[in-house]
Amino acid sequence: MAMVRSIHVFFLILLVLHALESAFANKFSSFSHADESSLLFQFKQSMSIDKSALSHAEACSLLFQFKESMSINTSVSTYDSHAYPKVASWNLNGSDGAGNCCLWDGVECRFGHVIGLDLSSSFLSGPISSNNSLFNLIHLRTLNLANNDFRSSQIPSGIGRLSQLTNLNLSYSFFSGVVPKQISQLRNLVSLDLRGNYWPRLKLQTSDFQNLVQNTSETLRELFLSEVNIDFVPDSLVNSSSLTSFVMSYCGLSGDFSTGILYLQKLQVLDLQVNDNLTGYIPEFHGNSELKQLIVAQTNFQGSIPASIGNLTHLNVLDLRINAFTGTLPASVSNLIQLTHLDLSFNKLTGNLPSLQSLSNLTYLSLRENNFDRWKLPDWFGKLNKITYLNLAYVNLYGEIPSSLFNLTQLEYLFLNGNQLKGELPISLLNLQNLETFHLDGNITVDFYLFLSLKKLENLYLNGNNISLSVIDSHTNETQPKFKELGLTSCNLKVFPEFLRFQHQLEHLNLDNNNIEGLIPGWMWNISKETLIELSLAHNLLMGFEQHSPVASWVSLQNLDLSHNMLHGSIPVPPPSTIMYDVSNNNLTGEISQSICDLSSLQLLDLSFNNITGSIPPCLEKLSNTSMTVLNLRSNTLQGKIPNIFTSESKLEMIDLSENKLEGHVPRSLENCESLRLLDLGYNFLEGTFPFWLGALSELQVLILRFNKFHGVIRIPGNIKVNFPKLRIIDLSNNLFSGDLPHKYFQEWSAMKETMANTIYMQTSIEEHREEYTTYISYEFSFHMTTKGVKIYYEKISEALFVVDLSGNMFRGNIPESITTLTSLQLLNLSNNELSGVIPPSMGNFICLESLDLSSNKLSGMIPQDLVQLNFLAVFNVSNNSLTGPIPHGKQFDTFSNNSYMGNQALCGFPLSKKCGDSEASKPPKVSFEEDTESDFPNGIDWVVILIGAVTGLVIGLVCGDYLSTKYYKWFSQRSRR
Ligand SMILES: *[C@@H]1O[C@H](CO)[C@@H](O)[C@H](O)[C@H]1NC(C)=O
Ligand SMILES: *[C@@H]1O[C@H](CO)[C@@H](O)[C@H](O)[C@H]1NC(C)=O
Ligand SMILES: *[C@@H]1O[C@H](CO)[C@@H](O)[C@H](O)[C@H]1NC(C)=O
């Protein structure tokens, strides 16, 4: 009862105070009788309402206490160039009224009460506690603390005491943790802004959000909650009839978005961008709508774009990029004549694009990556004459570029890449004097001279075009644009373009895949010394360096790729900031210089396929402590032991030391590499028993030890619990392993017991942080095999490839049944061992098996009929055993040739000419297998050869996934702007 009464009293007081205030504001209105006023005053005085009667002096002192509780840290970064420490001038005891807080910077008073506080961008620093004096200023209506640094503290729950608040802005102020539930007590809120509080992010509990929305349904107009972690949008928001702005980007929302919100009469801005798991659709629009901005980018919205979207005639921003919208773009979009920004990129729109000629105010248009029918660039684009950003990359364009496009003189960004455009770029290209970024690939002929006259051009990618460099050499520095990014990949260049001599602001330079011959000119090492981040000269015909033994002088360089040339000479040492260093596939000689160990930013070191000699320097241990993820020294002439350089800080995901002359044991410190996914030590002279302790590496997927001198029986010591849980590819072939097949492991390799149907390739990404965005560069793991002296190079490893190769050892005994539990296997090679007994009929369970090689063993008995179930089997080899009886018939077995069965005296039936049960049949063909066998290579068909056959001949089932691809490995980079 007491509780209820006090609430009543409280409301009464509020009511009375409210009335009083109105009376002051409007002297002659409601309270005309002086005695009534005085009665009310008496009432007021009879009550002990100390807080609300806060004297002016008290209010000032509270503010001053707040000032004292904060430190002012001007070294804290702020996003606002007008920031200054507003509270610095606050002073209680100043002369000429300085002690009056209503005159203080950022303070707003009405009737002697502090009702507004704007301390945004004031370099405030430090946490605010819940009993901070600030929360006694209960007349506050607006509180703006945006853009300060509250040191990742929580929003204080005292905020709930400011029940008069209408405007609360705590954006970009380094609050974190859970938003206190007291926020939902702010029943008068009109505008709430909590954007941009991360490190770590703010979290708003669903129930508090619901209460807030319910309590403010009459008043709430603006809700800015970007980057706040929120699970759902409460459905009750459809009752917030005053809502004009609803901004919830990057919130991690999921579930279904209630389309009712789109029908709110006053709604002008809806921004839901980047909520990947938020589902929804664009509803029909009938009747009036005030919507000006509809931003539903990078969510999980689907369906088609309804024709009635054309009723949203107030729209000036429509951003639906990165969703799964299907169907055609309705022609009614041309009604949206106020549009300035239209982004439909990365959807699945089909059919023909309607004319958008009427959208004459468009400045930004992106249609990138949709599935439109093949189309020619229509002339009407040339009428969008305010456009500054036009992205038509990957939209299935063909034919020539109409000259009208070059009327768009305001263009700053133009993307036409990823189409099938052809023809010649006309001289009217010179109209585009505002152009800063231009991407065009295909089969366009262009004289590079034209681009050198576009003075604002900074980023130019002309990959795969026919570029003539004829006149440009006469150019000097004054007349050239200052390029930052220049991509001339696959442009048929034969020489180093001379104009590069004068380029001093380049950040990215790609000249790969050309036919540039001869020596890298000396001046190359001097261009863009301060700025160059990435230089790729890979896949050219370069022979060496004009300046002997160059030391790169680019202070910002992070990525140097000189791979796939014919360079010779010693290894140039890049600057310490390098994050990726790839000089693979050159003719580089010399030893690994100690100074490479000083590249403390290195994430990738690829020196593969050179003639590097000496030993692996122990100082590489320094790099194992850094962020290095890839160490690739494959195919050199490195000698000595692998040093014990792997520390527990290691982030290495791929280590490839194969094809060297390394000897000794596998260093035990490798067990520190907890992130390791691929380890290739093949083709060395390593010895010792099977390194069972690698089984503890819970990420290891690929283990290659082939062609070494490992020996002994493979066993799991009793105390070992984790045994290669993710292993998918193991190749122990051509060592000296003996004893039984490792049947205990067959039970343990759990990854090989699940089928998966994906075609992701193993890769890692290297992050390059730049001022305005981060670039991710993918490095795809690769993996090599040598077959009869021919090196075959697989640069991609499908995540769905499952291989066991134990061939060329001295394994004996039976093939254990347990091997057939590895149901994902696609390639199984047990050839060239001393296995005996029968082929287990349960091998018919290998539903994904594409290649089975059991040749050159001592297997006996019949070939089990169950193997006919292997629908994907493309290669089968049981030659050189002691098998007997009829060869199974049907399905894949009708496709194998004699070679699969040679050297088994007692087999009969198709394809052998020996008929079953007919002793008069012609003799089986003479075994001719030995002839093409080299001494260091086992009998039987290596599974790599098998792959080539299989890739061309086999339809691969979805169940079993895809496997190796034989394209050349390459870098590709993906830029993501935020
Ligand atoms: C989306 O949902 C999936 C599955 O629940 C989750 O793994 C993923 O992290 C979510 N993505 C985002 C961006 O929240
Ligand atoms: C909205 O658009 C649809 C389809 O374009 C149209 O049929 C309908 O008449 C429009 N409604 C209003 C109220 O404008
Ligand atoms: C285009 O923008 C201008 C200037 O903002 C405005 O006056 C004009 O009405 C707009 N045109 C259309 C068709 O909305």
PDB file of C-alpha atoms in Angstrom, residues 170-377:
ATOM      1  CA  LEU A 170      25.991   8.504 -26.094  1.00  0.00           C
ATOM      2  CA  SER A 171      27.331   7.681 -29.534  1.00  0.00           C
ATOM      3  CA  TYR A 172      31.017   7.057 -30.269  1.00  0.00           C
ATOM      4  CA  SER A 173      31.979   7.440 -26.659  1.00  0.00           C
ATOM      5  CA  PHE A 174      33.608   4.107 -25.796  1.00  0.00           C
ATOM      6  CA  PHE A 175      30.880   2.778 -23.584  1.00  0.00           C
ATOM      7  CA  SER A 176      30.673  -0.991 -23.516  1.00  0.00           C
ATOM      8  CA  GLY A 177      28.990  -3.869 -21.740  1.00  0.00           C
ATOM      9  CA  VAL A 178      25.277  -4.291 -21.268  1.00  0.00           C
ATOM     10  CA  VAL A 179      23.057  -1.228 -21.583  1.00  0.00           C
ATOM     11  CA  PRO A 180      21.442  -0.879 -18.104  1.00  0.00           C
ATOM     12  CA  LYS A 181      17.798  -1.829 -17.971  1.00  0.00           C
ATOM     13  CA  GLN A 182      17.049   1.582 -16.450  1.00  0.00           C
ATOM     14  CA  ILE A 183      17.221   2.959 -19.970  1.00  0.00           C
ATOM     15  CA  SER A 184      13.713   1.668 -20.517  1.00  0.00           C
ATOM     16  CA  GLN A 185      12.492   3.962 -17.716  1.00  0.00           C
ATOM     17  CA  LEU A 186      13.125   6.985 -19.909  1.00  0.00           C
ATOM     18  CA  ARG A 187       9.502   7.292 -20.957  1.00  0.00           C
ATOM     19  CA  ASN A 188       9.868  10.665 -22.604  1.00  0.00           C
ATOM     20  CA  LEU A 189      12.593   9.719 -25.016  1.00  0.00           C
ATOM     21  CA  VAL A 190      12.275  11.270 -28.417  1.00  0.00           C
ATOM     22  CA  SER A 191      15.743  10.501 -29.666  1.00  0.00           C
ATOM     23  CA  LEU A 192      18.171   7.829 -28.552  1.00  0.00           C
ATOM     24  CA  ASP A 193      21.603   7.505 -30.095  1.00  0.00           C
ATOM     25  CA  LEU A 194      23.942   4.723 -28.933  1.00  0.00           C
ATOM     26  CA  ARG A 195      25.811   4.244 -32.200  1.00  0.00           C
ATOM     27  CA  GLY A 196      29.447   3.362 -32.564  1.00  0.00           C
ATOM     28  CA  ASN A 197      30.286   1.999 -29.141  1.00  0.00           C
ATOM     29  CA  TYR A 198      32.600  -0.894 -29.714  1.00  0.00           C
ATOM     30  CA  TRP A 199      35.831  -2.273 -28.247  1.00  0.00           C
ATOM     31  CA  PRO A 200      33.922  -4.197 -27.024  1.00  0.00           C
ATOM     32  CA  ARG A 201      30.430  -3.600 -28.304  1.00  0.00           C
ATOM     33  CA  LEU A 202      27.463  -2.472 -26.309  1.00  0.00           C
ATOM     34  CA  LYS A 203      24.741  -5.035 -25.820  1.00  0.00           C
ATOM     35  CA  LEU A 204      21.068  -4.169 -25.468  1.00  0.00           C
ATOM     36  CA  GLN A 205      19.044  -7.015 -23.967  1.00  0.00           C
ATOM     37  CA  THR A 206      15.952  -7.963 -25.911  1.00  0.00           C
ATOM     38  CA  SER A 207      13.634  -7.527 -22.927  1.00  0.00           C
ATOM     39  CA  ASP A 208      14.986  -4.047 -22.183  1.00  0.00           C
ATOM     40  CA  PHE A 209      14.631  -3.089 -25.812  1.00  0.00           C
ATOM     41  CA  GLN A 210      11.033  -4.294 -25.730  1.00  0.00           C
ATOM     42  CA  ASN A 211      10.247  -2.281 -22.602  1.00  0.00           C
ATOM     43  CA  LEU A 212      11.911   0.794 -24.025  1.00  0.00           C
ATOM     44  CA  VAL A 213       9.882   0.535 -27.208  1.00  0.00           C
ATOM     45  CA  GLN A 214       6.638   0.022 -25.269  1.00  0.00           C
ATOM     46  CA  ASN A 215       7.283   2.861 -22.836  1.00  0.00           C
ATOM     47  CA  THR A 216       8.128   5.344 -25.565  1.00  0.00           C
ATOM     48  CA  SER A 217       5.648   4.350 -28.240  1.00  0.00           C
ATOM     49  CA  GLU A 218       4.020   7.818 -28.145  1.00  0.00           C
ATOM     50  CA  THR A 219       7.188   9.889 -28.156  1.00  0.00           C
ATOM     51  CA  LEU A 220      10.016   8.081 -29.880  1.00  0.00           C
ATOM     52  CA  ARG A 221      11.078   9.627 -33.147  1.00  0.00           C
ATOM     53  CA  GLU A 222      14.687   8.654 -33.686  1.00  0.00           C
ATOM     54  CA  LEU A 223      16.416   5.445 -32.799  1.00  0.00           C
ATOM     55  CA  PHE A 224      20.083   5.140 -33.705  1.00  0.00           C
ATOM     56  CA  LEU A 225      21.477   1.838 -32.503  1.00  0.00           C
ATOM     57  CA  SER A 226      24.129   0.956 -35.085  1.00  0.00           C
ATOM     58  CA  GLU A 227      26.862  -1.355 -33.840  1.00  0.00           C
ATOM     59  CA  VAL A 228      24.947  -2.141 -30.660  1.00  0.00           C
ATOM     60  CA  ASN A 229      24.643  -5.872 -30.248  1.00  0.00           C
ATOM     61  CA  ILE A 230      20.929  -6.681 -30.379  1.00  0.00           C
ATOM     62  CA  ASP A 231      19.287 -10.012 -31.106  1.00  0.00           C
ATOM     63  CA  PHE A 232      15.857  -9.053 -32.367  1.00  0.00           C
ATOM     64  CA  VAL A 233      13.794  -6.085 -33.428  1.00  0.00           C
ATOM     65  CA  PRO A 234      10.720  -6.115 -31.184  1.00  0.00           C
ATOM     66  CA  ASP A 235       7.494  -6.442 -33.154  1.00  0.00           C
ATOM     67  CA  SER A 236       5.883  -3.845 -30.912  1.00  0.00           C
ATOM     68  CA  LEU A 237       7.917  -1.229 -32.743  1.00  0.00           C
ATOM     69  CA  VAL A 238       5.064  -1.113 -35.252  1.00  0.00           C
ATOM     70  CA  ASN A 239       3.173   0.902 -32.594  1.00  0.00           C
ATOM     71  CA  SER A 240       5.799   3.649 -32.437  1.00  0.00           C
ATOM     72  CA  SER A 241       3.704   5.901 -34.560  1.00  0.00           C
ATOM     73  CA  SER A 242       6.004   8.903 -34.259  1.00  0.00           C
ATOM     74  CA  LEU A 243       9.074   7.087 -35.524  1.00  0.00           C
ATOM     75  CA  THR A 244      10.919   8.925 -38.293  1.00  0.00           C
ATOM     76  CA  SER A 245      14.376   7.369 -38.202  1.00  0.00           C
ATOM     77  CA  PHE A 246      15.219   3.794 -37.461  1.00  0.00           C
ATOM     78  CA  VAL A 247      18.901   2.991 -37.808  1.00  0.00           C
ATOM     79  CA  MET A 248      20.099  -0.429 -36.723  1.00  0.00           C
ATOM     80  CA  SER A 249      23.054  -1.274 -38.924  1.00  0.00           C
ATOM     81  CA  TYR A 250      25.746  -3.734 -37.804  1.00  0.00           C
ATOM     82  CA  CYS A 251      23.665  -4.954 -34.846  1.00  0.00           C
ATOM     83  CA  GLY A 252      23.896  -8.708 -35.394  1.00  0.00           C
ATOM     84  CA  LEU A 253      20.114  -8.890 -35.692  1.00  0.00           C
ATOM     85  CA  SER A 254      18.536 -12.151 -36.661  1.00  0.00           C
ATOM     86  CA  GLY A 255      15.055 -13.509 -37.157  1.00  0.00           C
ATOM     87  CA  ASP A 256      12.298 -12.090 -39.289  1.00  0.00           C
ATOM     88  CA  PHE A 257      12.027  -8.357 -39.750  1.00  0.00           C
ATOM     89  CA  SER A 258       8.491  -7.144 -39.182  1.00  0.00           C
ATOM     90  CA  THR A 259       7.551  -5.399 -42.400  1.00  0.00           C
ATOM     91  CA  GLY A 260       4.871  -3.443 -40.515  1.00  0.00           C
ATOM     92  CA  ILE A 261       7.620  -1.025 -39.529  1.00  0.00           C
ATOM     93  CA  LEU A 262       7.916  -0.013 -43.165  1.00  0.00           C
ATOM     94  CA  TYR A 263       4.311   1.177 -43.062  1.00  0.00           C
ATOM     95  CA  LEU A 264       4.800   3.614 -40.171  1.00  0.00           C
ATOM     96  CA  GLN A 265       3.283   6.828 -41.484  1.00  0.00           C
ATOM     97  CA  LYS A 266       6.079   9.126 -40.444  1.00  0.00           C
ATOM     98  CA  LEU A 267       9.047   6.877 -41.151  1.00  0.00           C
ATOM     99  CA  GLN A 268      11.654   8.597 -43.281  1.00  0.00           C
ATOM    100  CA  VAL A 269      14.837   6.636 -42.691  1.00  0.00           C
ATOM    101  CA  LEU A 270      15.160   2.876 -42.351  1.00  0.00           C
ATOM    102  CA  ASP A 271      18.702   1.568 -42.192  1.00  0.00           C
ATOM    103  CA  LEU A 272      19.261  -2.122 -41.472  1.00  0.00           C
ATOM    104  CA  GLN A 273      22.525  -2.616 -43.302  1.00  0.00           C
ATOM    105  CA  VAL A 274      24.884  -5.422 -42.356  1.00  0.00           C
ATOM    106  CA  ASN A 275      22.718  -7.747 -40.307  1.00  0.00           C
ATOM    107  CA  ASP A 276      23.619 -10.925 -42.153  1.00  0.00           C
ATOM    108  CA  ASN A 277      21.096 -13.109 -40.405  1.00  0.00           C
ATOM    109  CA  LEU A 278      18.094 -10.805 -40.568  1.00  0.00           C
ATOM    110  CA  THR A 279      15.476 -12.253 -42.898  1.00  0.00           C
ATOM    111  CA  GLY A 280      12.710 -10.378 -44.588  1.00  0.00           C
ATOM    112  CA  TYR A 281      11.311  -9.121 -47.851  1.00  0.00           C
ATOM    113  CA  ILE A 282      10.204  -5.868 -49.415  1.00  0.00           C
ATOM    114  CA  PRO A 283       6.429  -5.601 -48.968  1.00  0.00           C
ATOM    115  CA  GLU A 284       3.914  -3.991 -51.294  1.00  0.00           C
ATOM    116  CA  PHE A 285       3.617  -0.230 -50.867  1.00  0.00           C
ATOM    117  CA  HIS A 286       0.210   1.321 -51.232  1.00  0.00           C
ATOM    118  CA  GLY A 287      -0.836   4.656 -49.923  1.00  0.00           C
ATOM    119  CA  ASN A 288       1.371   7.406 -48.665  1.00  0.00           C
ATOM    120  CA  SER A 289       4.832   6.937 -47.432  1.00  0.00           C
ATOM    121  CA  GLU A 290       7.342   9.488 -46.280  1.00  0.00           C
ATOM    122  CA  LEU A 291      10.283   7.128 -46.744  1.00  0.00           C
ATOM    123  CA  LYS A 292      13.362   8.934 -47.974  1.00  0.00           C
ATOM    124  CA  GLN A 293      16.025   6.352 -47.240  1.00  0.00           C
ATOM    125  CA  LEU A 294      15.530   2.622 -47.485  1.00  0.00           C
ATOM    126  CA  ILE A 295      18.775   0.840 -46.688  1.00  0.00           C
ATOM    127  CA  VAL A 296      18.538  -2.909 -46.433  1.00  0.00           C
ATOM    128  CA  ALA A 297      22.048  -3.798 -47.517  1.00  0.00           C
ATOM    129  CA  GLN A 298      23.843  -7.018 -46.603  1.00  0.00           C
ATOM    130  CA  THR A 299      21.010  -8.712 -44.797  1.00  0.00           C
ATOM    131  CA  ASN A 300      19.281 -11.940 -45.634  1.00  0.00           C
ATOM    132  CA  PHE A 301      16.331 -10.324 -47.413  1.00  0.00           C
ATOM    133  CA  GLN A 302      14.927 -12.262 -50.340  1.00  0.00           C
ATOM    134  CA  GLY A 303      12.194 -12.362 -52.894  1.00  0.00           C
ATOM    135  CA  SER A 304      11.527  -9.961 -55.687  1.00  0.00           C
ATOM    136  CA  ILE A 305      11.375  -6.203 -55.642  1.00  0.00           C
ATOM    137  CA  PRO A 306       7.655  -5.382 -55.979  1.00  0.00           C
ATOM    138  CA  ALA A 307       6.471  -2.977 -58.654  1.00  0.00           C
ATOM    139  CA  SER A 308       4.747  -0.961 -55.956  1.00  0.00           C
ATOM    140  CA  ILE A 309       8.152   0.206 -54.723  1.00  0.00           C
ATOM    141  CA  GLY A 310       7.549   2.858 -57.358  1.00  0.00           C
ATOM    142  CA  ASN A 311       5.040   4.421 -54.926  1.00  0.00           C
ATOM    143  CA  LEU A 312       7.845   5.488 -52.601  1.00  0.00           C
ATOM    144  CA  THR A 313       8.185   8.715 -54.502  1.00  0.00           C
ATOM    145  CA  HIS A 314      10.045  10.524 -51.726  1.00  0.00           C
ATOM    146  CA  LEU A 315      12.931   8.065 -51.795  1.00  0.00           C
ATOM    147  CA  ASN A 316      16.326   9.515 -52.353  1.00  0.00           C
ATOM    148  CA  VAL A 317      18.396   6.564 -51.149  1.00  0.00           C
ATOM    149  CA  LEU A 318      17.579   2.984 -52.075  1.00  0.00           C
ATOM    150  CA  ASP A 319      20.277   0.566 -51.065  1.00  0.00           C
ATOM    151  CA  LEU A 320      19.525  -3.148 -51.414  1.00  0.00           C
ATOM    152  CA  ARG A 321      23.056  -4.355 -52.075  1.00  0.00           C
ATOM    153  CA  ILE A 322      24.335  -7.782 -50.993  1.00  0.00           C
ATOM    154  CA  ASN A 323      21.086  -9.693 -50.568  1.00  0.00           C
ATOM    155  CA  ALA A 324      19.422 -12.463 -52.476  1.00  0.00           C
ATOM    156  CA  PHE A 325      16.806 -10.448 -54.353  1.00  0.00           C
ATOM    157  CA  THR A 326      15.602 -12.216 -57.458  1.00  0.00           C
ATOM    158  CA  GLY A 327      13.379 -11.443 -60.410  1.00  0.00           C
ATOM    159  CA  THR A 328      13.553  -8.446 -62.650  1.00  0.00           C
ATOM    160  CA  LEU A 329      13.941  -4.864 -61.554  1.00  0.00           C
ATOM    161  CA  PRO A 330      10.426  -3.372 -61.978  1.00  0.00           C
ATOM    162  CA  ALA A 331      10.135  -0.554 -64.480  1.00  0.00           C
ATOM    163  CA  SER A 332       8.320   1.487 -61.829  1.00  0.00           C
ATOM    164  CA  VAL A 333      11.715   2.228 -60.257  1.00  0.00           C
ATOM    165  CA  SER A 334      11.869   4.933 -62.893  1.00  0.00           C
ATOM    166  CA  ASN A 335       9.154   6.767 -60.877  1.00  0.00           C
ATOM    167  CA  LEU A 336      11.625   7.325 -58.066  1.00  0.00           C
ATOM    168  CA  ILE A 337      12.859  10.513 -59.617  1.00  0.00           C
ATOM    169  CA  GLN A 338      14.220  11.934 -56.382  1.00  0.00           C
ATOM    170  CA  LEU A 339      16.726   9.108 -56.092  1.00  0.00           C
ATOM    171  CA  THR A 340      20.285  10.235 -55.729  1.00  0.00           C
ATOM    172  CA  HIS A 341      21.710   6.902 -54.576  1.00  0.00           C
ATOM    173  CA  LEU A 342      20.670   3.528 -56.006  1.00  0.00           C
ATOM    174  CA  ASP A 343      22.602   0.407 -55.096  1.00  0.00           C
ATOM    175  CA  LEU A 344      21.355  -3.002 -56.223  1.00  0.00           C
ATOM    176  CA  SER A 345      24.757  -4.663 -56.382  1.00  0.00           C
ATOM    177  CA  PHE A 346      25.439  -8.271 -55.408  1.00  0.00           C
ATOM    178  CA  ASN A 347      21.932  -9.632 -55.863  1.00  0.00           C
ATOM    179  CA  LYS A 348      20.424 -12.176 -58.216  1.00  0.00           C
ATOM    180  CA  LEU A 349      18.374  -9.880 -60.401  1.00  0.00           C
ATOM    181  CA  THR A 350      17.632 -11.307 -63.824  1.00  0.00           C
ATOM    182  CA  GLY A 351      16.069 -10.252 -67.095  1.00  0.00           C
ATOM    183  CA  ASN A 352      16.476  -6.846 -68.638  1.00  0.00           C
ATOM    184  CA  LEU A 353      17.236  -3.603 -66.911  1.00  0.00           C
ATOM    185  CA  PRO A 354      14.447  -1.014 -67.399  1.00  0.00           C
ATOM    186  CA  SER A 355      15.457   2.446 -68.494  1.00  0.00           C
ATOM    187  CA  LEU A 356      16.475   4.597 -65.560  1.00  0.00           C
ATOM    188  CA  GLN A 357      16.829   7.663 -67.706  1.00  0.00           C
ATOM    189  CA  SER A 358      14.279   9.582 -65.603  1.00  0.00           C
ATOM    190  CA  LEU A 359      16.457   9.334 -62.497  1.00  0.00           C
ATOM    191  CA  SER A 360      18.247  12.493 -63.454  1.00  0.00           C
ATOM    192  CA  ASN A 361      19.373  13.331 -59.911  1.00  0.00           C
ATOM    193  CA  LEU A 362      21.316  10.077 -59.474  1.00  0.00           C
ATOM    194  CA  THR A 363      24.851  10.595 -58.334  1.00  0.00           C
ATOM    195  CA  TYR A 364      25.537   6.990 -57.296  1.00  0.00           C
ATOM    196  CA  LEU A 365      24.458   3.911 -59.238  1.00  0.00           C
ATOM    197  CA  SER A 366      25.700   0.392 -58.676  1.00  0.00           C
ATOM    198  CA  LEU A 367      24.318  -2.706 -60.384  1.00  0.00           C
ATOM    199  CA  ARG A 368      27.453  -4.772 -59.831  1.00  0.00           C
ATOM    200  CA  GLU A 369      27.213  -8.579 -59.898  1.00  0.00           C
ATOM    201  CA  ASN A 370      23.687  -9.464 -60.918  1.00  0.00           C
ATOM    202  CA  ASN A 371      22.450 -12.091 -63.334  1.00  0.00           C
ATOM    203  CA  PHE A 372      20.938  -9.845 -65.985  1.00  0.00           C
ATOM    204  CA  ASP A 373      20.395 -11.230 -69.458  1.00  0.00           C
ATOM    205  CA  ARG A 374      23.246 -10.410 -71.808  1.00  0.00           C
ATOM    206  CA  TRP A 375      22.875  -6.767 -72.702  1.00  0.00           C
ATOM    207  CA  LYS A 376      24.560  -3.917 -74.468  1.00  0.00           C
ATOM    208  CA  LEU A 377      25.273  -0.707 -72.667  1.00  0.00           C
TER     209      LEU A 377
END
